[in-house]
Every structure is written in structure tokens, then in C-alpha cells.
mmCIF file of C-alpha atoms in Angstrom:
data_model
loop_
_atom_site.group_PDB
_atom_site.id
_atom_site.type_symbol
_atom_site.label_atom_id
_atom_site.label_comp_id
_atom_site.label_asym_id
_atom_site.label_seq_id
_atom_site.Cartn_x
_atom_site.Cartn_y
_atom_site.Cartn_z
ATOM 1 C CA MET A 84 -96.309 67.910 18.387
ATOM 2 C CA ALA A 85 -95.084 68.765 21.441
ATOM 3 C CA THR A 86 -98.116 67.871 21.429
ATOM 4 C CA SER A 87 -98.886 66.726 18.136
ATOM 5 C CA HIS A 88 -96.308 64.781 18.160
ATOM 6 C CA LEU A 89 -95.581 66.116 21.022
ATOM 7 C CA LEU A 90 -97.877 66.533 21.656
ATOM 8 C CA ALA A 91 -98.128 65.127 19.448
ATOM 9 C CA ALA A 92 -95.740 63.388 14.629
ATOM 10 C CA ALA A 93 -93.759 57.452 11.763
ATOM 11 C CA SER A 94 -94.584 57.912 9.711
ATOM 12 C CA SER A 95 -94.553 59.463 6.293
ATOM 13 C CA THR A 96 -92.732 60.458 3.176
ATOM 14 C CA ALA A 97 -91.448 63.116 0.801
ATOM 15 C CA ALA A 98 -92.087 65.564 -2.012
ATOM 16 C CA SER A 99 -93.794 65.457 -5.321
ATOM 17 C CA SER A 100 -92.537 67.546 -8.156
ATOM 18 C CA ALA A 101 -95.583 66.683 -10.237
ATOM 19 C CA THR A 102 -98.248 67.134 -7.551
ATOM 20 C CA PHE A 103 -99.185 70.264 -5.651
ATOM 21 C CA ARG A 104 -101.943 70.394 -3.090
ATOM 22 C CA PRO A 105 -103.606 73.600 -1.967
ATOM 23 C CA PRO A 106 -103.787 74.585 1.696
ATOM 24 C CA LEU A 107 -106.214 72.793 3.951
ATOM 25 C CA LEU A 108 -108.908 75.415 3.570
ATOM 26 C CA SER A 109 -108.835 75.219 -0.225
ATOM 27 C CA LEU A 110 -109.303 71.515 -0.692
ATOM 28 C CA ARG A 111 -111.756 71.850 -3.542
ATOM 29 C CA SER A 112 -109.312 73.397 -6.002
ATOM 30 C CA PRO A 113 -108.960 71.549 -9.323
ATOM 31 C CA PRO A 114 -106.306 68.804 -9.388
ATOM 32 C CA PRO A 115 -103.261 68.925 -11.658
ATOM 33 C CA SER A 116 -103.984 68.117 -15.275
ATOM 34 C CA SER A 117 -101.367 65.338 -15.229
ATOM 35 C CA LEU A 118 -103.607 63.256 -12.995
ATOM 36 C CA ARG A 119 -106.783 61.451 -13.937
ATOM 37 C CA LEU A 120 -109.294 61.575 -11.089
ATOM 38 C CA ASN A 121 -112.227 59.401 -10.212
ATOM 39 C CA ARG A 122 -114.669 60.578 -7.583
ATOM 40 C CA ARG A 123 -116.502 58.612 -4.994
ATOM 41 C CA ARG A 124 -118.298 60.314 -2.132
ATOM 42 C CA HIS A 125 -116.605 63.629 -2.976
ATOM 43 C CA PHE A 126 -113.068 62.205 -2.888
ATOM 44 C CA GLN A 127 -110.275 62.519 -5.347
ATOM 45 C CA VAL A 128 -109.035 59.007 -5.934
ATOM 46 C CA VAL A 129 -105.802 59.749 -7.714
ATOM 47 C CA ARG A 130 -104.761 57.386 -10.458
ATOM 48 C CA ALA A 131 -101.161 57.386 -11.575
ATOM 49 C CA ALA A 132 -100.153 59.471 -14.552
ATOM 50 C CA GLU A 133 -99.479 57.752 -17.834
ATOM 51 C CA THR A 134 -95.795 57.417 -16.999
ATOM 52 C CA ASP A 135 -96.715 55.592 -13.795
ATOM 53 C CA LYS A 136 -99.106 53.044 -15.300
ATOM 54 C CA GLU A 137 -96.812 50.163 -14.547
ATOM 55 C CA THR A 138 -96.584 51.130 -10.886
ATOM 56 C CA LYS A 139 -100.333 51.472 -10.611
ATOM 57 C CA ALA A 140 -100.827 48.137 -12.299
ATOM 58 C CA ASN A 141 -98.873 46.487 -9.509
ATOM 59 C CA ALA A 142 -100.798 48.179 -6.721
ATOM 60 C CA PRO A 143 -103.521 46.226 -4.926
ATOM 61 C CA GLU A 144 -107.056 47.362 -5.652
ATOM 62 C CA LYS A 145 -108.544 45.735 -2.564
ATOM 63 C CA ALA A 146 -107.412 45.207 0.976
ATOM 64 C CA PRO A 147 -105.776 41.819 1.536
ATOM 65 C CA ALA A 148 -108.304 39.104 2.341
ATOM 66 C CA GLY A 149 -108.744 38.206 5.973
ATOM 67 C CA GLY A 150 -107.832 41.639 7.315
ATOM 68 C CA SER A 151 -107.692 42.046 11.066
ATOM 69 C CA SER A 152 -110.248 44.077 13.033
ATOM 70 C CA PHE A 153 -107.544 44.714 15.620
ATOM 71 C CA ASN A 154 -105.206 46.138 12.971
ATOM 72 C CA GLN A 155 -108.057 48.295 11.719
ATOM 73 C CA LEU A 156 -108.578 49.858 15.143
ATOM 74 C CA LEU A 157 -104.843 50.472 15.543
ATOM 75 C CA GLY A 158 -104.603 52.025 12.069
ATOM 76 C CA ILE A 159 -101.891 49.680 10.787
ATOM 77 C CA LYS A 160 -101.372 47.578 7.669
ATOM 78 C CA GLY A 161 -103.444 44.433 7.314
ATOM 79 C CA ALA A 162 -106.622 46.154 8.501
ATOM 80 C CA LYS A 163 -110.072 44.764 7.819
ATOM 81 C CA GLN A 164 -112.306 46.837 5.547
ATOM 82 C CA GLU A 165 -114.769 48.638 7.799
ATOM 83 C CA ASN A 166 -118.044 50.499 7.194
ATOM 84 C CA ASP A 167 -118.631 51.847 10.704
ATOM 85 C CA ILE A 168 -117.775 55.571 10.485
ATOM 86 C CA TRP A 169 -116.506 55.785 14.063
ATOM 87 C CA LYS A 170 -114.154 52.863 13.577
ATOM 88 C CA ILE A 171 -112.921 54.534 10.390
ATOM 89 C CA ARG A 172 -112.394 57.793 12.268
ATOM 90 C CA LEU A 173 -110.349 55.957 14.893
ATOM 91 C CA GLN A 174 -108.340 54.220 12.177
ATOM 92 C CA LEU A 175 -107.374 57.597 10.679
ATOM 93 C CA THR A 176 -105.900 58.723 14.024
ATOM 94 C CA LYS A 177 -103.601 55.632 14.054
ATOM 95 C CA PRO A 178 -103.732 54.766 17.773
ATOM 96 C CA VAL A 179 -100.581 52.674 17.297
ATOM 97 C CA THR A 180 -98.655 55.966 17.020
ATOM 98 C CA TRP A 181 -99.916 57.394 20.342
ATOM 99 C CA PRO A 182 -97.658 55.489 22.804
ATOM 100 C CA PRO A 183 -94.408 57.377 21.948
ATOM 101 C CA LEU A 184 -96.126 60.664 22.725
ATOM 102 C CA VAL A 185 -97.624 59.333 25.938
ATOM 103 C CA TRP A 186 -94.212 57.980 26.912
ATOM 104 C CA GLY A 187 -92.605 61.336 26.107
ATOM 105 C CA VAL A 188 -94.957 63.067 28.548
ATOM 106 C CA LEU A 189 -94.079 60.462 31.190
ATOM 107 C CA CYS A 190 -90.339 61.033 30.623
ATOM 108 C CA GLY A 191 -90.794 64.791 30.905
ATOM 109 C CA ALA A 192 -92.705 64.434 34.148
ATOM 110 C CA ALA A 193 -89.986 62.144 35.533
ATOM 111 C CA ALA A 194 -87.201 64.502 34.418
ATOM 112 C CA SER A 195 -88.851 67.444 36.197
ATOM 113 C CA GLY A 196 -88.161 65.841 39.568
ATOM 114 C CA ASN A 197 -91.413 67.374 40.833
ATOM 115 C CA PHE A 198 -93.944 64.704 39.912
ATOM 116 C CA HIS A 199 -95.620 63.021 42.884
ATOM 117 C CA TRP A 200 -98.015 60.099 42.960
ATOM 118 C CA THR A 201 -100.957 62.212 44.056
ATOM 119 C CA VAL A 202 -104.407 62.171 42.476
ATOM 120 C CA GLU A 203 -103.891 65.688 41.103
ATOM 121 C CA ASP A 204 -100.493 65.003 39.517
ATOM 122 C CA VAL A 205 -101.693 61.748 37.989
ATOM 123 C CA ALA A 206 -104.788 63.529 36.606
ATOM 124 C CA LYS A 207 -102.627 66.301 35.110
ATOM 125 C CA SER A 208 -100.404 63.693 33.458
ATOM 126 C CA ILE A 209 -103.378 61.838 31.979
ATOM 127 C CA VAL A 210 -104.824 65.050 30.508
ATOM 128 C CA CYS A 211 -101.413 65.915 29.031
ATOM 129 C CA MET A 212 -101.185 62.414 27.533
ATOM 130 C CA ILE A 213 -104.663 62.746 26.002
ATOM 131 C CA MET A 214 -103.656 66.090 24.512
ATOM 132 C CA SER A 215 -100.435 64.664 23.081
ATOM 133 C CA GLY A 216 -101.758 61.295 21.923
ATOM 134 C CA PRO A 217 -105.406 60.991 20.847
ATOM 135 C CA CYS A 218 -105.912 64.702 20.144
ATOM 136 C CA LEU A 219 -102.767 66.146 18.584
ATOM 137 C CA THR A 220 -101.221 62.953 17.260
ATOM 138 C CA GLY A 221 -104.654 61.999 15.939
ATOM 139 C CA TYR A 222 -104.832 65.414 14.246
ATOM 140 C CA THR A 223 -101.369 64.907 12.770
ATOM 141 C CA GLN A 224 -102.131 61.446 11.409
ATOM 142 C CA THR A 225 -105.472 62.481 9.924
ATOM 143 C CA ILE A 226 -104.084 65.538 8.142
ATOM 144 C CA ASN A 227 -101.123 63.506 6.917
ATOM 145 C CA ASP A 228 -103.447 60.879 5.433
ATOM 146 C CA TRP A 229 -105.437 63.645 3.766
ATOM 147 C CA TYR A 230 -102.410 65.085 1.997
ATOM 148 C CA ASP A 231 -101.050 61.599 1.288
ATOM 149 C CA ARG A 232 -104.176 60.390 -0.469
ATOM 150 C CA ASP A 233 -102.439 60.477 -3.868
ATOM 151 C CA ILE A 234 -99.604 58.279 -2.566
ATOM 152 C CA ASP A 235 -102.056 55.955 -0.837
ATOM 153 C CA ALA A 236 -104.004 55.661 -4.091
ATOM 154 C CA ILE A 237 -100.891 53.939 -5.459
ATOM 155 C CA ASN A 238 -99.605 52.057 -2.415
ATOM 156 C CA GLU A 239 -102.846 51.259 -0.574
ATOM 157 C CA PRO A 240 -105.902 52.411 -2.575
ATOM 158 C CA TYR A 241 -108.207 50.571 -0.186
ATOM 159 C CA ARG A 242 -107.379 52.937 2.715
ATOM 160 C CA PRO A 243 -110.332 55.001 4.035
ATOM 161 C CA ILE A 244 -109.634 58.290 2.246
ATOM 162 C CA PRO A 245 -108.588 57.198 -1.266
ATOM 163 C CA SER A 246 -111.285 54.504 -1.299
ATOM 164 C CA GLY A 247 -113.981 57.035 -0.402
ATOM 165 C CA ALA A 248 -115.026 55.168 2.761
ATOM 166 C CA ILE A 249 -115.160 58.539 4.563
ATOM 167 C CA SER A 250 -116.328 61.786 2.992
ATOM 168 C CA GLU A 251 -114.387 65.000 2.553
ATOM 169 C CA ASN A 252 -116.523 66.907 5.068
ATOM 170 C CA GLU A 253 -116.114 64.135 7.632
ATOM 171 C CA VAL A 254 -112.328 64.226 7.312
ATOM 172 C CA ILE A 255 -112.128 68.022 7.584
ATOM 173 C CA THR A 256 -114.464 68.015 10.585
ATOM 174 C CA GLN A 257 -112.257 65.440 12.302
ATOM 175 C CA ILE A 258 -109.091 67.469 11.640
ATOM 176 C CA TRP A 259 -110.553 70.608 13.198
ATOM 177 C CA ALA A 260 -112.175 68.816 16.130
ATOM 178 C CA LEU A 261 -108.935 67.098 17.146
ATOM 179 C CA LEU A 262 -106.864 70.257 16.706
ATOM 180 C CA LEU A 263 -109.182 72.436 18.787
ATOM 181 C CA ALA A 264 -109.506 69.763 21.477
ATOM 182 C CA GLY A 265 -105.719 69.494 21.749
ATOM 183 C CA LEU A 266 -105.203 73.257 21.947
ATOM 184 C CA GLY A 267 -108.009 73.561 24.487
ATOM 185 C CA LEU A 268 -106.443 70.927 26.726
ATOM 186 C CA GLY A 269 -103.092 72.701 26.443
ATOM 187 C CA ALA A 270 -104.645 75.963 27.648
ATOM 188 C CA LEU A 271 -106.421 74.095 30.475
ATOM 189 C CA LEU A 272 -103.149 72.542 31.656
ATOM 190 C CA ASP A 273 -101.462 75.950 31.822
ATOM 191 C CA VAL A 274 -104.252 77.269 34.046
ATOM 192 C CA TRP A 275 -104.174 74.098 36.158
ATOM 193 C CA ALA A 276 -100.398 74.348 36.626
ATOM 194 C CA GLY A 277 -100.609 78.066 37.482
ATOM 195 C CA HIS A 278 -98.312 79.167 34.641
ATOM 196 C CA ASP A 279 -97.891 82.900 34.098
ATOM 197 C CA PHE A 280 -96.793 82.153 30.551
ATOM 198 C CA PRO A 281 -98.943 79.562 28.701
ATOM 199 C CA ILE A 282 -95.996 77.396 27.661
ATOM 200 C CA ILE A 283 -97.953 74.171 27.155
ATOM 201 C CA PHE A 284 -100.491 75.935 24.935
ATOM 202 C CA TYR A 285 -97.689 77.377 22.806
ATOM 203 C CA LEU A 286 -95.974 74.001 22.592
ATOM 204 C CA ALA A 287 -99.280 72.592 21.360
ATOM 205 C CA VAL A 288 -99.603 75.398 18.800
ATOM 206 C CA GLY A 289 -96.021 74.888 17.635
ATOM 207 C CA GLY A 290 -96.468 71.145 17.361
ATOM 208 C CA SER A 291 -99.697 71.534 15.418
ATOM 209 C CA LEU A 292 -98.101 74.002 13.015
ATOM 210 C CA LEU A 293 -95.144 71.663 12.502
ATOM 211 C CA SER A 294 -97.573 68.826 11.754
ATOM 212 C CA TYR A 295 -99.321 70.952 9.153
ATOM 213 C CA ILE A 296 -96.222 72.132 7.313
ATOM 214 C CA TYR A 297 -94.832 68.595 7.471
ATOM 215 C CA SER A 298 -97.727 67.280 5.376
ATOM 216 C CA ALA A 299 -99.135 70.243 3.462
ATOM 217 C CA PRO A 300 -97.846 72.391 0.611
ATOM 218 C CA PRO A 301 -96.187 74.708 -0.036
ATOM 219 C CA LEU A 302 -93.523 73.824 2.564
ATOM 220 C CA LYS A 303 -94.372 70.131 2.912
ATOM 221 C CA LEU A 304 -91.310 69.199 4.984
ATOM 222 C CA LYS A 305 -91.726 65.536 4.112
ATOM 223 C CA GLN A 306 -90.451 66.445 0.639
ATOM 224 C CA ASN A 307 -86.985 66.339 2.163
ATOM 225 C CA GLY A 308 -86.086 63.053 3.824
ATOM 226 C CA TRP A 309 -83.672 64.706 6.264
ATOM 227 C CA ILE A 310 -85.742 67.694 7.389
ATOM 228 C CA GLY A 311 -89.052 65.833 7.361
ATOM 229 C CA ASN A 312 -87.867 62.880 9.417
ATOM 230 C CA PHE A 313 -86.049 65.113 11.916
ATOM 231 C CA ALA A 314 -89.235 67.165 12.349
ATOM 232 C CA LEU A 315 -91.132 63.930 12.905
ATOM 233 C CA GLY A 316 -88.582 62.769 15.476
ATOM 234 C CA ALA A 317 -88.745 66.079 17.324
ATOM 235 C CA SER A 318 -92.519 65.922 17.376
ATOM 236 C CA TYR A 319 -92.642 62.417 18.785
ATOM 237 C CA ILE A 320 -89.838 62.739 21.344
ATOM 238 C CA GLY A 321 -88.820 66.319 22.076
ATOM 239 C CA LEU A 322 -92.152 68.126 22.182
ATOM 240 C CA PRO A 323 -94.109 65.730 24.440
ATOM 241 C CA TRP A 324 -91.112 65.548 26.783
ATOM 242 C CA TRP A 325 -91.025 69.345 26.994
ATOM 243 C CA ALA A 326 -94.760 69.447 27.683
ATOM 244 C CA GLY A 327 -94.519 66.899 30.511
ATOM 245 C CA GLN A 328 -91.550 68.662 32.057
ATOM 246 C CA ALA A 329 -93.125 72.122 31.753
ATOM 247 C CA LEU A 330 -96.266 70.809 33.434
ATOM 248 C CA PHE A 331 -94.402 69.931 36.636
ATOM 249 C CA GLY A 332 -91.181 71.965 36.452
ATOM 250 C CA THR A 333 -89.111 74.094 34.112
ATOM 251 C CA LEU A 334 -87.233 73.370 30.899
ATOM 252 C CA THR A 335 -83.451 73.500 31.305
ATOM 253 C CA PRO A 336 -80.699 73.792 28.661
ATOM 254 C CA ASP A 337 -79.440 70.240 29.257
ATOM 255 C CA ILE A 338 -82.922 68.849 28.642
ATOM 256 C CA VAL A 339 -83.235 70.801 25.393
ATOM 257 C CA VAL A 340 -79.861 69.410 24.239
ATOM 258 C CA LEU A 341 -80.660 65.813 25.208
ATOM 259 C CA THR A 342 -84.108 65.813 23.634
ATOM 260 C CA SER A 343 -82.687 67.385 20.466
ATOM 261 C CA LEU A 344 -80.177 64.519 20.332
ATOM 262 C CA TYR A 345 -82.972 62.023 20.794
ATOM 263 C CA SER A 346 -84.805 63.714 17.926
ATOM 264 C CA ILE A 347 -81.949 62.525 15.696
ATOM 265 C CA ALA A 348 -82.705 58.992 16.884
ATOM 266 C CA GLY A 349 -86.336 59.763 16.087
ATOM 267 C CA LEU A 350 -85.211 60.598 12.554
ATOM 268 C CA GLY A 351 -83.794 57.081 12.300
ATOM 269 C CA ILE A 352 -86.994 55.532 13.620
ATOM 270 C CA ALA A 353 -89.033 57.574 11.124
ATOM 271 C CA ILE A 354 -86.898 56.260 8.250
ATOM 272 C CA VAL A 355 -87.966 52.714 9.189
ATOM 273 C CA ASN A 356 -91.454 53.561 7.973
ATOM 274 C CA ASP A 357 -90.237 54.893 4.619
ATOM 275 C CA PHE A 358 -89.039 51.563 3.229
ATOM 276 C CA LYS A 359 -92.538 50.155 2.744
ATOM 277 C CA SER A 360 -93.568 53.196 0.641
ATOM 278 C CA VAL A 361 -90.634 53.286 -1.776
ATOM 279 C CA GLU A 362 -92.712 52.306 -4.822
ATOM 280 C CA GLY A 363 -95.294 55.045 -4.392
ATOM 281 C CA ASP A 364 -92.693 57.626 -3.339
ATOM 282 C CA ARG A 365 -90.589 56.971 -6.412
ATOM 283 C CA ALA A 366 -93.613 57.101 -8.728
ATOM 284 C CA LEU A 367 -94.564 60.529 -7.392
ATOM 285 C CA GLY A 368 -91.025 61.893 -7.162
ATOM 286 C CA LEU A 369 -90.920 61.982 -3.361
ATOM 287 C CA GLN A 370 -87.375 62.040 -2.009
ATOM 288 C CA SER A 371 -87.545 59.819 1.059
ATOM 289 C CA LEU A 372 -84.113 58.606 2.131
ATOM 290 C CA PRO A 373 -84.617 55.073 0.726
ATOM 291 C CA VAL A 374 -85.501 56.647 -2.622
ATOM 292 C CA ALA A 375 -82.697 59.233 -2.528
ATOM 293 C CA PHE A 376 -79.896 56.967 -1.335
ATOM 294 C CA GLY A 377 -81.147 53.499 -2.174
ATOM 295 C CA MET A 378 -82.372 50.832 0.223
ATOM 296 C CA GLU A 379 -78.939 49.602 1.291
ATOM 297 C CA THR A 380 -77.459 52.989 2.222
ATOM 298 C CA ALA A 381 -80.683 54.165 3.856
ATOM 299 C CA LYS A 382 -80.671 51.114 6.142
ATOM 300 C CA TRP A 383 -77.293 52.119 7.567
ATOM 301 C CA ILE A 384 -78.284 55.789 7.884
ATOM 302 C CA CYS A 385 -81.287 54.608 9.878
ATOM 303 C CA VAL A 386 -79.454 52.374 12.355
ATOM 304 C CA GLY A 387 -76.568 54.856 12.587
ATOM 305 C CA ALA A 388 -78.889 57.682 13.648
ATOM 306 C CA ILE A 389 -80.506 55.487 16.308
ATOM 307 C CA ASP A 390 -77.335 53.924 17.746
ATOM 308 C CA ILE A 391 -74.933 56.871 17.586
ATOM 309 C CA THR A 392 -77.491 59.093 19.324
ATOM 310 C CA GLN A 393 -77.855 56.714 22.246
ATOM 311 C CA LEU A 394 -74.085 56.251 22.551
ATOM 312 C CA SER A 395 -73.684 60.041 22.562
ATOM 313 C CA VAL A 396 -76.280 60.435 25.311
ATOM 314 C CA ALA A 397 -74.586 57.681 27.335
ATOM 315 C CA GLY A 398 -71.286 59.541 26.948
ATOM 316 C CA TYR A 399 -72.935 62.767 28.122
ATOM 317 C CA LEU A 400 -74.359 61.054 31.198
ATOM 318 C CA PHE A 401 -70.982 59.506 32.009
ATOM 319 C CA SER A 402 -69.215 62.863 31.689
ATOM 320 C CA SER A 403 -71.879 64.421 33.937
ATOM 321 C CA GLY A 404 -70.941 62.086 36.791
ATOM 322 C CA LYS A 405 -73.792 59.613 36.276
ATOM 323 C CA PRO A 406 -71.931 56.427 35.258
ATOM 324 C CA TYR A 407 -74.627 53.993 36.402
ATOM 325 C CA TYR A 408 -77.260 55.637 34.234
ATOM 326 C CA ALA A 409 -74.777 55.671 31.347
ATOM 327 C CA LEU A 410 -74.120 51.940 31.767
ATOM 328 C CA ALA A 411 -77.850 51.232 31.952
ATOM 329 C CA LEU A 412 -78.377 53.109 28.680
ATOM 330 C CA LEU A 413 -75.533 51.175 27.035
ATOM 331 C CA GLY A 414 -77.087 47.934 28.241
ATOM 332 C CA LEU A 415 -80.378 48.884 26.602
ATOM 333 C CA THR A 416 -78.661 49.839 23.328
ATOM 334 C CA ILE A 417 -76.957 46.452 22.848
ATOM 335 C CA PRO A 418 -80.184 44.444 22.249
ATOM 336 C CA GLN A 419 -81.300 47.054 19.715
ATOM 337 C CA VAL A 420 -78.120 46.501 17.708
ATOM 338 C CA VAL A 421 -78.674 42.726 17.865
ATOM 339 C CA PHE A 422 -82.229 43.067 16.516
ATOM 340 C CA GLN A 423 -81.043 45.456 13.809
ATOM 341 C CA PHE A 424 -78.747 42.765 12.422
ATOM 342 C CA GLN A 425 -81.263 39.994 13.016
ATOM 343 C CA TYR A 426 -84.213 41.705 11.321
ATOM 344 C CA PHE A 427 -83.915 45.219 9.965
ATOM 345 C CA LEU A 428 -80.618 45.027 8.085
ATOM 346 C CA LYS A 429 -81.671 41.733 6.475
ATOM 347 C CA ASP A 430 -84.929 43.062 5.035
ATOM 348 C CA PRO A 431 -86.435 46.336 6.338
ATOM 349 C CA VAL A 432 -89.747 45.678 4.578
ATOM 350 C CA LYS A 433 -90.291 42.009 5.409
ATOM 351 C CA TYR A 434 -89.171 42.342 9.037
ATOM 352 C CA ASP A 435 -90.503 45.845 9.694
ATOM 353 C CA VAL A 436 -93.035 44.844 12.355
ATOM 354 C CA LYS A 437 -90.766 42.267 14.006
ATOM 355 C CA TYR A 438 -87.910 44.722 14.254
ATOM 356 C CA GLN A 439 -89.978 47.533 15.724
ATOM 357 C CA ALA A 440 -91.715 45.215 18.189
ATOM 358 C CA SER A 441 -88.372 43.764 19.311
ATOM 359 C CA ALA A 442 -86.065 46.792 19.384
ATOM 360 C CA GLN A 443 -88.196 49.817 20.213
ATOM 361 C CA PRO A 444 -89.138 48.754 23.764
ATOM 362 C CA PHE A 445 -85.428 48.977 24.644
ATOM 363 C CA PHE A 446 -85.234 52.403 23.014
ATOM 364 C CA VAL A 447 -88.149 53.831 24.991
ATOM 365 C CA LEU A 448 -86.771 52.381 28.229
ATOM 366 C CA GLY A 449 -83.547 54.206 27.411
ATOM 367 C CA LEU A 450 -85.541 57.430 27.212
ATOM 368 C CA LEU A 451 -86.852 56.834 30.721
ATOM 369 C CA VAL A 452 -83.339 56.074 32.041
ATOM 370 C CA THR A 453 -82.168 59.398 30.599
ATOM 371 C CA ALA A 454 -85.136 61.228 32.127
ATOM 372 C CA LEU A 455 -84.457 59.756 35.559
ATOM 373 C CA ALA A 456 -80.760 60.647 35.243
ATOM 374 C CA THR A 457 -81.575 64.308 34.570
ATOM 375 C CA SER A 458 -83.972 64.472 37.534
ATOM 376 C CA HIS A 459 -81.162 63.762 40.023
#
């Protein structure tokens, strides 16, 4: 968060009134009686309850033909079916979700005003990025896929876990290995930076805990579209920023306020990923915002959270005597609005990838502009 998402923390969904999963250490407990389970390589492949037969009938049983090896390695839709266990392990960590965390660390380092282009500072930054991205975000994505295996059995039954392509023990081993590696790197960075208080380690612990309660019962924050998506936004923007800034400087109140605002924008970005899972979410009673409010209203909640946040930050920068940074941020917001009308508001499912590829680069550049503004 900070690490896991900060550090790690886009892409997931909400609660099931009919399904309860035990904590991570009790994964072998019997499943609810309302579900009919098939087992393959020790995995519970959850079939929809009788009331959900129609939904299950519409779900694809195999991955689309001609899947991409590149998509498989990135952990995104359209992936090729793979038998190599290490490629499957990488797929579960969803490398496509690492860049926001890496960028958050970079923004934090820039905002500190103390980063210098020396070998040592660059090495510290790289270690912090590895902690936040591959380790803690990989942990977050793997544990989320584990607790989402019932939803995936409806939406994408060919994914590695519900299909049984990777065993239960292999998944649990991966979760623990990534978590411990991330926490270990956090402790190392505190020693390296000479901290009296191990702030990066505790950010890593907090981010990891947030990742767990986001996906796992009994709290399962993703059950609530508002709380879950805000937690996801904070994990992907606020926590890695705090880690990067703490590595080279100190956290200040204005940074906490600004990153909290950006976490609201992160909520909007997280909602983008909920539209493609509406069918499975509705079948299992999960209250993602598209399910709770309907597709049309949820689209406007999404773009409103993203745009209003950036306008608010621009206003803050202007009032703080930094008009040029404020204008730069406004200039980066305008193209995002254009792409929202061109793609996302037309069809958030059909144009999901096009919208994110077109608009999000301007959003992340806006983060860097804000970081540079706070460093001066």
C-alpha cells in the first residue's frame, strides 16, 4: 500500500451477501452450501447458485482464442492460456498495475526537495519502487485474485486460480513470499535512510493490512463501492508518495492533504475497472458503484471524482502563490475531460482500454506537477 499499493492497491469489486470466505490462514474451510464446487488441483471452482444459472450460462468457459502472450505477462484481459508456472505467477501479480505505485514513489521523492541524482539516491529510489510495485502490489493483486475466485469463476473462469492452473499451496506461498519481501525491503530502507522511527516499514505494514482487509472477510472493504475504491485510491497514490517522501525528507500536513485529495481521484480511477465486472458482481450481490447506482450514474461519479479533485488541487496551488503550477495542472486536466467524452462516457466497457491509455498519462503527469510545486 503505501507500499502495497503504496506501496503498494484497480482494481476490484464489492460484497457478497451469499458468500463468506474465511481468513487467509483458514482457506480449507468448507464452502457455503449454496454453492456447488468442482475441484481441480485442490481449487474451489465456484459455480453459480441455482438462481444464477442464467448468468453462468453466459460466462465464457475458455479464454478467447488467439490470446496474447504480452497480455498474459502483464496480467490483463485477453491473455493467452499459459502452463509455465513462473509466467502464471507473474500474471497473478498484474505487472500492469505496478507503474502507478512506482510513479507515486517518484512523486514523493520529488516533493521532498532532497532527492539528488547520485548513485545512492537513485539506488534507494529503485529499492523503494521494487517494494511498492513488484512486492507489495504483487502481494495485493495475488491475494485479491484469491478472494475473488468465486467472481472470476463467473466472469473469467479461465483465469489461473479458478481454472486450477496454479495450486492452492503455490498461491499461498506466493502471497507470503511477496509480503515478507516487501516488509523486509521497507525495514532495509529505514536503516539505509538512518530513520530513528521506522516509518517506511510501518507504511508497508499499514498498506499490506489495508490490502488484506480490502479483499478478505470479515471486513472486505470492497463490499462497499465508496470505501473500497477510496482505500484502493489511497493505496495506489497516497501511500507510495508518502514512502518516497519519507525516504528523502519528512511528511508535511500539506502533503497529507494533497495526497488525500488525490486519493479521491484514485477512487474515480478504481471505478473505471468496476464496469467490466458488473455481471458477476450483480450475481453475487456485490455492491460496486455501477451495480448500486447503475451504469449511467456511476460513469458521472467516476469522471466527477477525477476532474473535481484535480481542479481542487489546482485551486490550492493557485491560492498558495504557485499560479504557473496551477495552470500547468489545468492544462493537463483538459485533455482528460476530452477523452472522457470521446471514450469513457460513450461506453465504459467497450472503450475501457482506450480511455485509460489516452487519459491516464495526463493524470500521472499532473501528479508530478503537484509534487514539484510542493518541493518549492
